[in-house]
Backbone as a chain_set.jsonl record, in Angstrom:
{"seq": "XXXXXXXXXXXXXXXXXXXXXXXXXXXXXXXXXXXXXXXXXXXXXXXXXXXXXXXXXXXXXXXXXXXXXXXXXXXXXXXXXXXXXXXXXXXXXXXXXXXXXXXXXXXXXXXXXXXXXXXXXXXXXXXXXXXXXXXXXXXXXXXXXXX", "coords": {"N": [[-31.838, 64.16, 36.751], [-29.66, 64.267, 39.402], [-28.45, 63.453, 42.482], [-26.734, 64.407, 45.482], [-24.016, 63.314, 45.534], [-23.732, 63.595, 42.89], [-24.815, 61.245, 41.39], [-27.098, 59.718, 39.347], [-30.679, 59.575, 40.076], [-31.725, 57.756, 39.312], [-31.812, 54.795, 37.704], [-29.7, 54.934, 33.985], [-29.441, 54.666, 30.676], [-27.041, 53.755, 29.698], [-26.713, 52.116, 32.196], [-28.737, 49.952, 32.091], [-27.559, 48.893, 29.763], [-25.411, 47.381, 30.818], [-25.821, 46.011, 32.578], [-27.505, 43.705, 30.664], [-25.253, 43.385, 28.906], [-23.368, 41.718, 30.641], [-25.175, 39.809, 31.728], [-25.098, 38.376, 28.785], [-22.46, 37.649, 28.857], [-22.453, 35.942, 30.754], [-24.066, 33.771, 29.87], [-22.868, 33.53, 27.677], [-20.345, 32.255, 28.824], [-21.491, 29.795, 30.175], [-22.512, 28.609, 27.986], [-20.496, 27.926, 26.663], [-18.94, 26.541, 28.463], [-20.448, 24.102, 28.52], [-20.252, 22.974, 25.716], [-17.537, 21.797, 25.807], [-17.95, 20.686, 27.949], [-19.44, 18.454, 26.551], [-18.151, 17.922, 24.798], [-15.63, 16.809, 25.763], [-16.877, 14.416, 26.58], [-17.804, 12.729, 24.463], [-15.097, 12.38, 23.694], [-14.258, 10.342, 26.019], [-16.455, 8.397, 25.295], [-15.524, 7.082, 23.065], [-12.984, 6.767, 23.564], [-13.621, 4.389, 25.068], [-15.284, 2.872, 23.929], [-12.867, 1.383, 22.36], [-11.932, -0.388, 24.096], [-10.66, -3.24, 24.15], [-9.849, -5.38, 26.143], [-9.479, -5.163, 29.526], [-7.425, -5.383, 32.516], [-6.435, -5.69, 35.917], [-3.79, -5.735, 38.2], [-2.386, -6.283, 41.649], [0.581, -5.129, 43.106], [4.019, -6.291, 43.427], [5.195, -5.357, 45.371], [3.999, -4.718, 47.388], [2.522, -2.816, 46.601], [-0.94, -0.98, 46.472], [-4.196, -2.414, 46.464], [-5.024, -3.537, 43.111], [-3.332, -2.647, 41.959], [-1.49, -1.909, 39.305], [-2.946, -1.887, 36.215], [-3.367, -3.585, 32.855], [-4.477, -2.244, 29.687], [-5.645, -3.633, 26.82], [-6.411, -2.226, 23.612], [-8.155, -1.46, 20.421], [-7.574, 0.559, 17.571], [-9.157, 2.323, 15.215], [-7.575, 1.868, 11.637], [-7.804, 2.567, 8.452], [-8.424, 0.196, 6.952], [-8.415, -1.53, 8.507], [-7.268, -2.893, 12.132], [-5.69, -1.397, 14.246], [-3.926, -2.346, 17.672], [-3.262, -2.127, 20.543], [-1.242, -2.042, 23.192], [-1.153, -1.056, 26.935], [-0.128, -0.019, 29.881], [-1.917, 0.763, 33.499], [-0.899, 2.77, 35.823], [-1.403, 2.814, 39.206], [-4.313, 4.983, 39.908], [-4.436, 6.851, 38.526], [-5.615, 9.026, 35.949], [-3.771, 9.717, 34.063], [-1.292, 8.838, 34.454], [0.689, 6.752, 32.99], [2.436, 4.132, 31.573], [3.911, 2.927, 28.308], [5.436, 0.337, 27.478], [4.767, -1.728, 25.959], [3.764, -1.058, 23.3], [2.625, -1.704, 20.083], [0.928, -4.521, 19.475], [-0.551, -6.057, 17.53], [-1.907, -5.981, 14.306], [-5.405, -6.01, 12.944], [-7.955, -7.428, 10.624], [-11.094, -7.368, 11.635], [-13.033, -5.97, 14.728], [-13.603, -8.798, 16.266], [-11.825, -10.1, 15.515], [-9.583, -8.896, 17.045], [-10.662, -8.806, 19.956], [-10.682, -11.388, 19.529], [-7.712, -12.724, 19.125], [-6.067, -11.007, 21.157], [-8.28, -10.473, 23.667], [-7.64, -11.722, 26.031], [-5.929, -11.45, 29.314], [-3.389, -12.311, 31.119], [-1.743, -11.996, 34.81], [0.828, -13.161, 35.809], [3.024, -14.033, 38.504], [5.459, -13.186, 37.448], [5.29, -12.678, 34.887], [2.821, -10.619, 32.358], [0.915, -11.436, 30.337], [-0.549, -11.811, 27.893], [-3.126, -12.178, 25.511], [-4.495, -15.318, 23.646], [-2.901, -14.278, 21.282], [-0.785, -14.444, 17.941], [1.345, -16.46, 16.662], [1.266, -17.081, 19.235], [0.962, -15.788, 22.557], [1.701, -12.534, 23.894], [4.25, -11.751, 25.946], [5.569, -10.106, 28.546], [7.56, -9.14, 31.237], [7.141, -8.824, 33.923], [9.131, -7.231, 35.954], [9.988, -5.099, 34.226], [7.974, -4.047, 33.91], [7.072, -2.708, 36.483], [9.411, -0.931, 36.924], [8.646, 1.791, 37.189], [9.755, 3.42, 39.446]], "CA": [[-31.719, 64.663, 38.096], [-28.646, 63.695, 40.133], [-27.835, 63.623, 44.139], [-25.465, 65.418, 45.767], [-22.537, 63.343, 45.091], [-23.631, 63.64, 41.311], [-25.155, 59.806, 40.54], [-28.119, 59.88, 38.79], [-31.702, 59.244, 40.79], [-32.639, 55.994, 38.685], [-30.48, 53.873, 36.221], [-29.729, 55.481, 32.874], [-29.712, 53.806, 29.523], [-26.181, 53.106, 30.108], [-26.865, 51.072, 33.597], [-28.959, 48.77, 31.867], [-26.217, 47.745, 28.541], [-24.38, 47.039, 31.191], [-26.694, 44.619, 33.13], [-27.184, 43.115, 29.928], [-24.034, 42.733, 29.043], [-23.513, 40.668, 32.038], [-25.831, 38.672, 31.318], [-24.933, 38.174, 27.788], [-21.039, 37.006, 29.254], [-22.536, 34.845, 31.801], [-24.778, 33.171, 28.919], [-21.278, 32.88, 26.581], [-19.547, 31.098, 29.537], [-21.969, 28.634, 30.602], [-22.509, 27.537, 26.653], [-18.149, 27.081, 26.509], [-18.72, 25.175, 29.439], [-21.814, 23.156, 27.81], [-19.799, 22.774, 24.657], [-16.393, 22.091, 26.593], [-18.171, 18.854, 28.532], [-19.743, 17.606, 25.942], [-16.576, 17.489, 23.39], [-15.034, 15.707, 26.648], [-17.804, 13.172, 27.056], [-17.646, 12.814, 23.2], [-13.625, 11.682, 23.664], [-14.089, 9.535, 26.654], [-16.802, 7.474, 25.062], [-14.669, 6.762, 21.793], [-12.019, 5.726, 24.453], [-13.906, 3.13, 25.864], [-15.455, 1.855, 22.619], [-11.647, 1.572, 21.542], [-11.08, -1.265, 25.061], [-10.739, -4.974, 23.84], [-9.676, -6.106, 27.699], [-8.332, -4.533, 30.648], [-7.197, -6.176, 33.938], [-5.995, -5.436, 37.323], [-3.144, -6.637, 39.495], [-1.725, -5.445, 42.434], [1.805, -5.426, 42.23], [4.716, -7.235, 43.807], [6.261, -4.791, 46.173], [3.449, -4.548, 48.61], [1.73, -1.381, 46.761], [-2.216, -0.636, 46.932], [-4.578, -3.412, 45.419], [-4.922, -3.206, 42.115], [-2.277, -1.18, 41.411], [-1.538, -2.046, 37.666], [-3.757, -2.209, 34.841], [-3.037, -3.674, 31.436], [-5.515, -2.323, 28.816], [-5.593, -3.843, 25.038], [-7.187, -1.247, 22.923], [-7.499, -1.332, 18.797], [-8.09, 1.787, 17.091], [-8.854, 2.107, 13.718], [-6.628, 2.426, 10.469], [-7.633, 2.459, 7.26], [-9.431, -1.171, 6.922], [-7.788, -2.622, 9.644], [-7.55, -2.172, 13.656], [-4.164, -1.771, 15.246], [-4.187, -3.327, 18.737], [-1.93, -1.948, 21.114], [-1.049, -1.796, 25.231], [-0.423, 0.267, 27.928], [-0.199, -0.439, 31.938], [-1.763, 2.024, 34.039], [-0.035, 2.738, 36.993], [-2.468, 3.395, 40.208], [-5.714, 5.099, 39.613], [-4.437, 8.367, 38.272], [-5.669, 8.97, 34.772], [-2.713, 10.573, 33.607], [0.219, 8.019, 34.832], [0.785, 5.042, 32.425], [3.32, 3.501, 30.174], [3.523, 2.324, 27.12], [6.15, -0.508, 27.027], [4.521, -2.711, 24.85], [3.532, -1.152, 22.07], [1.817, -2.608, 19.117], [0.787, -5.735, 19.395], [-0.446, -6.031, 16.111], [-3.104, -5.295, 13.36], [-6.703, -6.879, 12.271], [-9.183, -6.596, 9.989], [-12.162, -7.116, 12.587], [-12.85, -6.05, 16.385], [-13.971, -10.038, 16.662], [-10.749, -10.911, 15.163], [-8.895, -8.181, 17.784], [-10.876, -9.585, 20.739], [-9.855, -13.118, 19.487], [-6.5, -12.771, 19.929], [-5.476, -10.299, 22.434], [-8.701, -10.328, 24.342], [-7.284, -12.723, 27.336], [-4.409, -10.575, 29.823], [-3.172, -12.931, 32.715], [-0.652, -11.737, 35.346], [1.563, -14.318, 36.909], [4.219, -13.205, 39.399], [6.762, -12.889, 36.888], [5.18, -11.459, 33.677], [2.405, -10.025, 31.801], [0.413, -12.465, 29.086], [-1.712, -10.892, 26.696], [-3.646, -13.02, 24.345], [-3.113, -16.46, 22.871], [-1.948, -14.258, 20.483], [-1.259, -15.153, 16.467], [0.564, -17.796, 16.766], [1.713, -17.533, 20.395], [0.527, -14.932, 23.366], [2.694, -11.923, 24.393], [4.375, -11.955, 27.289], [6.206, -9.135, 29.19], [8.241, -9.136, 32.4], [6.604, -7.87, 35.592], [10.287, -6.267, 36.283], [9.997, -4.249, 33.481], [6.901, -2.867, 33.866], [7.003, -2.162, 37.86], [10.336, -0.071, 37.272], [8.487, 3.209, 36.953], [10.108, 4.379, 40.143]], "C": [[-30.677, 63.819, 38.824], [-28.529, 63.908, 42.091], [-27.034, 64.472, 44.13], [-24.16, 65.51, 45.574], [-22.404, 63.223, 43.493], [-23.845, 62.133, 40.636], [-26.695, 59.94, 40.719], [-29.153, 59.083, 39.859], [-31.907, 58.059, 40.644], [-31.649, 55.335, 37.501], [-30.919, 54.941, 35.222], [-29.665, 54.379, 32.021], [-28.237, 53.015, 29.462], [-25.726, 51.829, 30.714], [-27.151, 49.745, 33.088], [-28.479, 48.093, 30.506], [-25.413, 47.547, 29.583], [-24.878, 45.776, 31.91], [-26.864, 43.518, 31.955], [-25.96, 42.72, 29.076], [-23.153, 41.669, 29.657], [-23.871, 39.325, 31.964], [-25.451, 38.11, 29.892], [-23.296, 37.504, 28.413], [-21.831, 35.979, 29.822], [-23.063, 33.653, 30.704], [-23.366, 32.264, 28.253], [-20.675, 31.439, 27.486], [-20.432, 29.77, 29.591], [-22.339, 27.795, 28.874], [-21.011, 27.344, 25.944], [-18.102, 26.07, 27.118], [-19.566, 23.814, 28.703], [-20.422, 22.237, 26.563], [-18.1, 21.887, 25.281], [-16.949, 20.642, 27.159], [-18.553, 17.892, 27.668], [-18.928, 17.051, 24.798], [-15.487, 16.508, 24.796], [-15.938, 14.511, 26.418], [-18.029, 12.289, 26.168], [-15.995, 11.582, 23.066], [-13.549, 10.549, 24.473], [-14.83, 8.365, 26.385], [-16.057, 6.505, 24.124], [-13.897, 5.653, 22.342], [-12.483, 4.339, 24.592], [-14.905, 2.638, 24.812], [-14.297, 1.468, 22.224], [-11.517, 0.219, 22.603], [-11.633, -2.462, 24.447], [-10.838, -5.906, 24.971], [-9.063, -5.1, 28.141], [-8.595, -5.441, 31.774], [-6.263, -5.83, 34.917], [-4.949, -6.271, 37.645], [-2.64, -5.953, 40.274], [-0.044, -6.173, 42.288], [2.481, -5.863, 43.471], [5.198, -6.714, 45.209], [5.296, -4.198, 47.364], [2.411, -3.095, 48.167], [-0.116, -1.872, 47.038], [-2.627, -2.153, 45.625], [-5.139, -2.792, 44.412], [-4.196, -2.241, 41.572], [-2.366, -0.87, 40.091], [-2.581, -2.652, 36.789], [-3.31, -2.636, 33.491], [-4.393, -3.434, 30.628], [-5.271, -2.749, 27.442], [-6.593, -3.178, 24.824], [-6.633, -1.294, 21.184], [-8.149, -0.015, 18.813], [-7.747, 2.064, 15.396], [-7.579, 2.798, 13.26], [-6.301, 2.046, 9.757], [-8.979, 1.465, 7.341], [-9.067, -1.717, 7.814], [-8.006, -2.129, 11.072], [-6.359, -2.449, 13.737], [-4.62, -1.77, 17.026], [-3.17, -3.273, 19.454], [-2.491, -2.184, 22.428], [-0.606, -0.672, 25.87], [-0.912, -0.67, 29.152], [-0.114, 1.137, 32.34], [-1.073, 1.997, 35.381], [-0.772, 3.745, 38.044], [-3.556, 3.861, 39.417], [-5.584, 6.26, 38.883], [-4.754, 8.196, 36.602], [-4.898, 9.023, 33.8], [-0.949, 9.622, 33.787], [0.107, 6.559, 34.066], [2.022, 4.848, 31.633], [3.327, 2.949, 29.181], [4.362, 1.344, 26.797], [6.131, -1.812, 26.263], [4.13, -2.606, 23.766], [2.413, -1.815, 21.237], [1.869, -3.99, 18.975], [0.43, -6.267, 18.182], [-1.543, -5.652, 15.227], [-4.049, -6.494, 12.748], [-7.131, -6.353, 11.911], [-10.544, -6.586, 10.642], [-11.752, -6.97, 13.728], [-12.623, -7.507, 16.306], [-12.324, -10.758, 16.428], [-9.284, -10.145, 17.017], [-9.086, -8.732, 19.466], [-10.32, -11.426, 20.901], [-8.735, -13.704, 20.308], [-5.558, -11.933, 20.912], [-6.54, -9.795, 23.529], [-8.386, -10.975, 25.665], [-5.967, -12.018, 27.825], [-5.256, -11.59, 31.091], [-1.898, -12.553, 33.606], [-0.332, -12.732, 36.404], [2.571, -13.241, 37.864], [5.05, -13.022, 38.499], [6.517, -12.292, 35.813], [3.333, -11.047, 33.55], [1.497, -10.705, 30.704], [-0.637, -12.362, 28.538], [-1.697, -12.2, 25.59], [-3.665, -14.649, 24.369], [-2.884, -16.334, 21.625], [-1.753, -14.555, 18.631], [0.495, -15.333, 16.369], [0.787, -18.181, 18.71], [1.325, -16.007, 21.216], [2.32, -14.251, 23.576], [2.809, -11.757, 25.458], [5.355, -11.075, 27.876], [6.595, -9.301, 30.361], [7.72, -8.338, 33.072], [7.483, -7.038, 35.899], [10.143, -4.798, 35.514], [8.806, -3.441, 33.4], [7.026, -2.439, 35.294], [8.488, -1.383, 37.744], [10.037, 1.091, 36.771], [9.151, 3.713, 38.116], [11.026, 4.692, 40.44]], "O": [[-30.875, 62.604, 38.831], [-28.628, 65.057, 42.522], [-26.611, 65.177, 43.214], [-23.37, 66.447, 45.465], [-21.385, 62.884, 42.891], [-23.255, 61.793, 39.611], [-27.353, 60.167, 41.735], [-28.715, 58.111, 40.473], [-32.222, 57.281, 41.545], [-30.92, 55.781, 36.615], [-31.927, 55.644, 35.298], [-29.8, 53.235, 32.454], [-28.212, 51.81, 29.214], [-24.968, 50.936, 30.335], [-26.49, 48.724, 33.278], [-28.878, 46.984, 30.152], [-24.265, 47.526, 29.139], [-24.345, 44.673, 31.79], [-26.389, 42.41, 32.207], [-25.891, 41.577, 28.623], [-22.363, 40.927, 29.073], [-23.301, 38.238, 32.061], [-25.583, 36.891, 29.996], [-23.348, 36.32, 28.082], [-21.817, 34.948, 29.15], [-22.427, 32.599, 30.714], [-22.995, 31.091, 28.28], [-20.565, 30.255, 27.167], [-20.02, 28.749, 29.039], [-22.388, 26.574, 28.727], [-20.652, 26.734, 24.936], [-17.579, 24.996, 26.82], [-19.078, 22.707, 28.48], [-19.908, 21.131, 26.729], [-17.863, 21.114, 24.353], [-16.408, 19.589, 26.821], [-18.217, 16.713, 27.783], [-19.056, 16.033, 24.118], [-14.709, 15.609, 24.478], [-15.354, 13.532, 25.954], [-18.394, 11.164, 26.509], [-15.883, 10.463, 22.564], [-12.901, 9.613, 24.004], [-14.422, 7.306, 26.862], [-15.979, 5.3, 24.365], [-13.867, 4.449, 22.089], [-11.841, 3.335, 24.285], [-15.387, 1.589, 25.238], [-14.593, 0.856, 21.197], [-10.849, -0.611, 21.986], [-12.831, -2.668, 24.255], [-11.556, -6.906, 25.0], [-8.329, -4.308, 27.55], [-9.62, -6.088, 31.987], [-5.112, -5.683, 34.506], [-5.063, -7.479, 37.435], [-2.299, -4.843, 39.865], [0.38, -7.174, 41.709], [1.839, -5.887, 44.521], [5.551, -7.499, 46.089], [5.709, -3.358, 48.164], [1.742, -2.451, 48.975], [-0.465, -2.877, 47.656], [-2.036, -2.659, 44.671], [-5.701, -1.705, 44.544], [-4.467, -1.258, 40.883], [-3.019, 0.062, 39.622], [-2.918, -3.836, 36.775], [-2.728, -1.706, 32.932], [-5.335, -4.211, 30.781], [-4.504, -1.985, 26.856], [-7.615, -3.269, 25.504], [-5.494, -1.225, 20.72], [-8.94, 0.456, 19.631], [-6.74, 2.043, 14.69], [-6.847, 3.643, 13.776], [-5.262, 1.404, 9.601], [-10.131, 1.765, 7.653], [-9.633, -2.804, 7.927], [-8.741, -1.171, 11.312], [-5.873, -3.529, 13.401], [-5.614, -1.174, 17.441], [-2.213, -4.034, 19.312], [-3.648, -2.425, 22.772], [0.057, 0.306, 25.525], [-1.704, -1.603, 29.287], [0.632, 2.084, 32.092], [-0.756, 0.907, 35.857], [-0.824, 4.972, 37.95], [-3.821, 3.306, 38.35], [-6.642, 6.786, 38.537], [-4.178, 7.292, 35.996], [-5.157, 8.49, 32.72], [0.15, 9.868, 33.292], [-0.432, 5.535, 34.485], [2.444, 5.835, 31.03], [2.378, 2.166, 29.145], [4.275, 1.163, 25.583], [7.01, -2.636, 26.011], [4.004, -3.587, 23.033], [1.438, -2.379, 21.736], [2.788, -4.571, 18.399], [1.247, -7.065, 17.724], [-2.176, -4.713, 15.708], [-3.672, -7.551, 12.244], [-7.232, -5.147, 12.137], [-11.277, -5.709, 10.186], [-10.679, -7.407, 14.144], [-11.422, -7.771, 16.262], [-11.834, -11.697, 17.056], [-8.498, -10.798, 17.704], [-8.123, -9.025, 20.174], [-9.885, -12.202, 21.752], [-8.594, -14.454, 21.274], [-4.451, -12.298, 21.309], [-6.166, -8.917, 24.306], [-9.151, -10.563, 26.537], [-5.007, -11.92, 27.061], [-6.359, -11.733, 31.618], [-0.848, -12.848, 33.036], [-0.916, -13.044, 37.441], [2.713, -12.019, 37.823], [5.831, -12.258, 39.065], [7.271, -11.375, 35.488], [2.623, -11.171, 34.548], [1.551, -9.842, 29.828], [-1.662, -12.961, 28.864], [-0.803, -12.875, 25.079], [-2.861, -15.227, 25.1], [-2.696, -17.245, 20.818], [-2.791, -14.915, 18.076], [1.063, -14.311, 15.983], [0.522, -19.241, 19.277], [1.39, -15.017, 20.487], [3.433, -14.774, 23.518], [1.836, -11.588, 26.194], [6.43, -11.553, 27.515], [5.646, -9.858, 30.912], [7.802, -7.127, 32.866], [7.039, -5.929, 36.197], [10.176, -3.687, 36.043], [8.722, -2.327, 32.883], [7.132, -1.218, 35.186], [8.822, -1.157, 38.907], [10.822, 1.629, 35.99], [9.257, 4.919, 37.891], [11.138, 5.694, 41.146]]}, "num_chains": 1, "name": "protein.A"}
């Protein structure tokens, strides 16, 4: 039985695959999303099992405190850990550099913490570790000329 402008009195069998349907999308999305945070949350822990040291300084030219970050991070490979740097630059997740590279490779964290767990910033450089047999040391210039 239909109305006048010709739509049926009461849902048809149609109406309701379509309600379920609906529901069946809405379901999909929210377990992409599920799946989707937890493969993030998954990556960001890794990350931060991967940090040996990080440390703060604000930088020379008057910016915000703590501007720059130096993090030492190993990450496996093979039997060994390679043991590199980066400086982040402000708070943004996404803005860093990499001008130091590999610092170098161990066969334990304990050994990785050893020697490149200690970052001190003087006014003029950068001084990661004490190093095997001597700490690395980078120029403040060279890292504050991102702009």
């Amino acid at each position: 039985m239909h109305d006048l402008n010709g739509r049926a009195l009461w849902p048809s069998y149609n109406d309701g695959m379509r309600w379920l349907k609906a529901v069946a999308i809405c379901v999909l999305v929210l377990l992409a999303y599920l799946v989707g945070r937890i493969s993030t949350f998954n990556k960001d822990l890794e990350a931060i099992q991967q940090v040996v040291a990080i440390s703060w300084s604000d930088g020379t030219r008057g910016q915000t405190p703590a501007f720059y970050g130096a993090e030492v991070y190993a990450t496996p490979d093979g039997t060994e850990y390679v043991v590199r740097t980066r400086v982040w630059i402000g708070r943004s997740p996404y803005y860093y550099h990499d001008p130091l590279g590999e610092l170098g490779r161990v066969k334990t964290w304990e050994e990785a913490v050893a020697k490149w767990g200690n970052i001190q910033w003087t006014s003029t450089d950068l001084v990661i570790g004490p190093g095997d047999p001597t700490p690395k040391s980078f120029a403040r210039s060279g890292i504050e000329n991102h702009r």
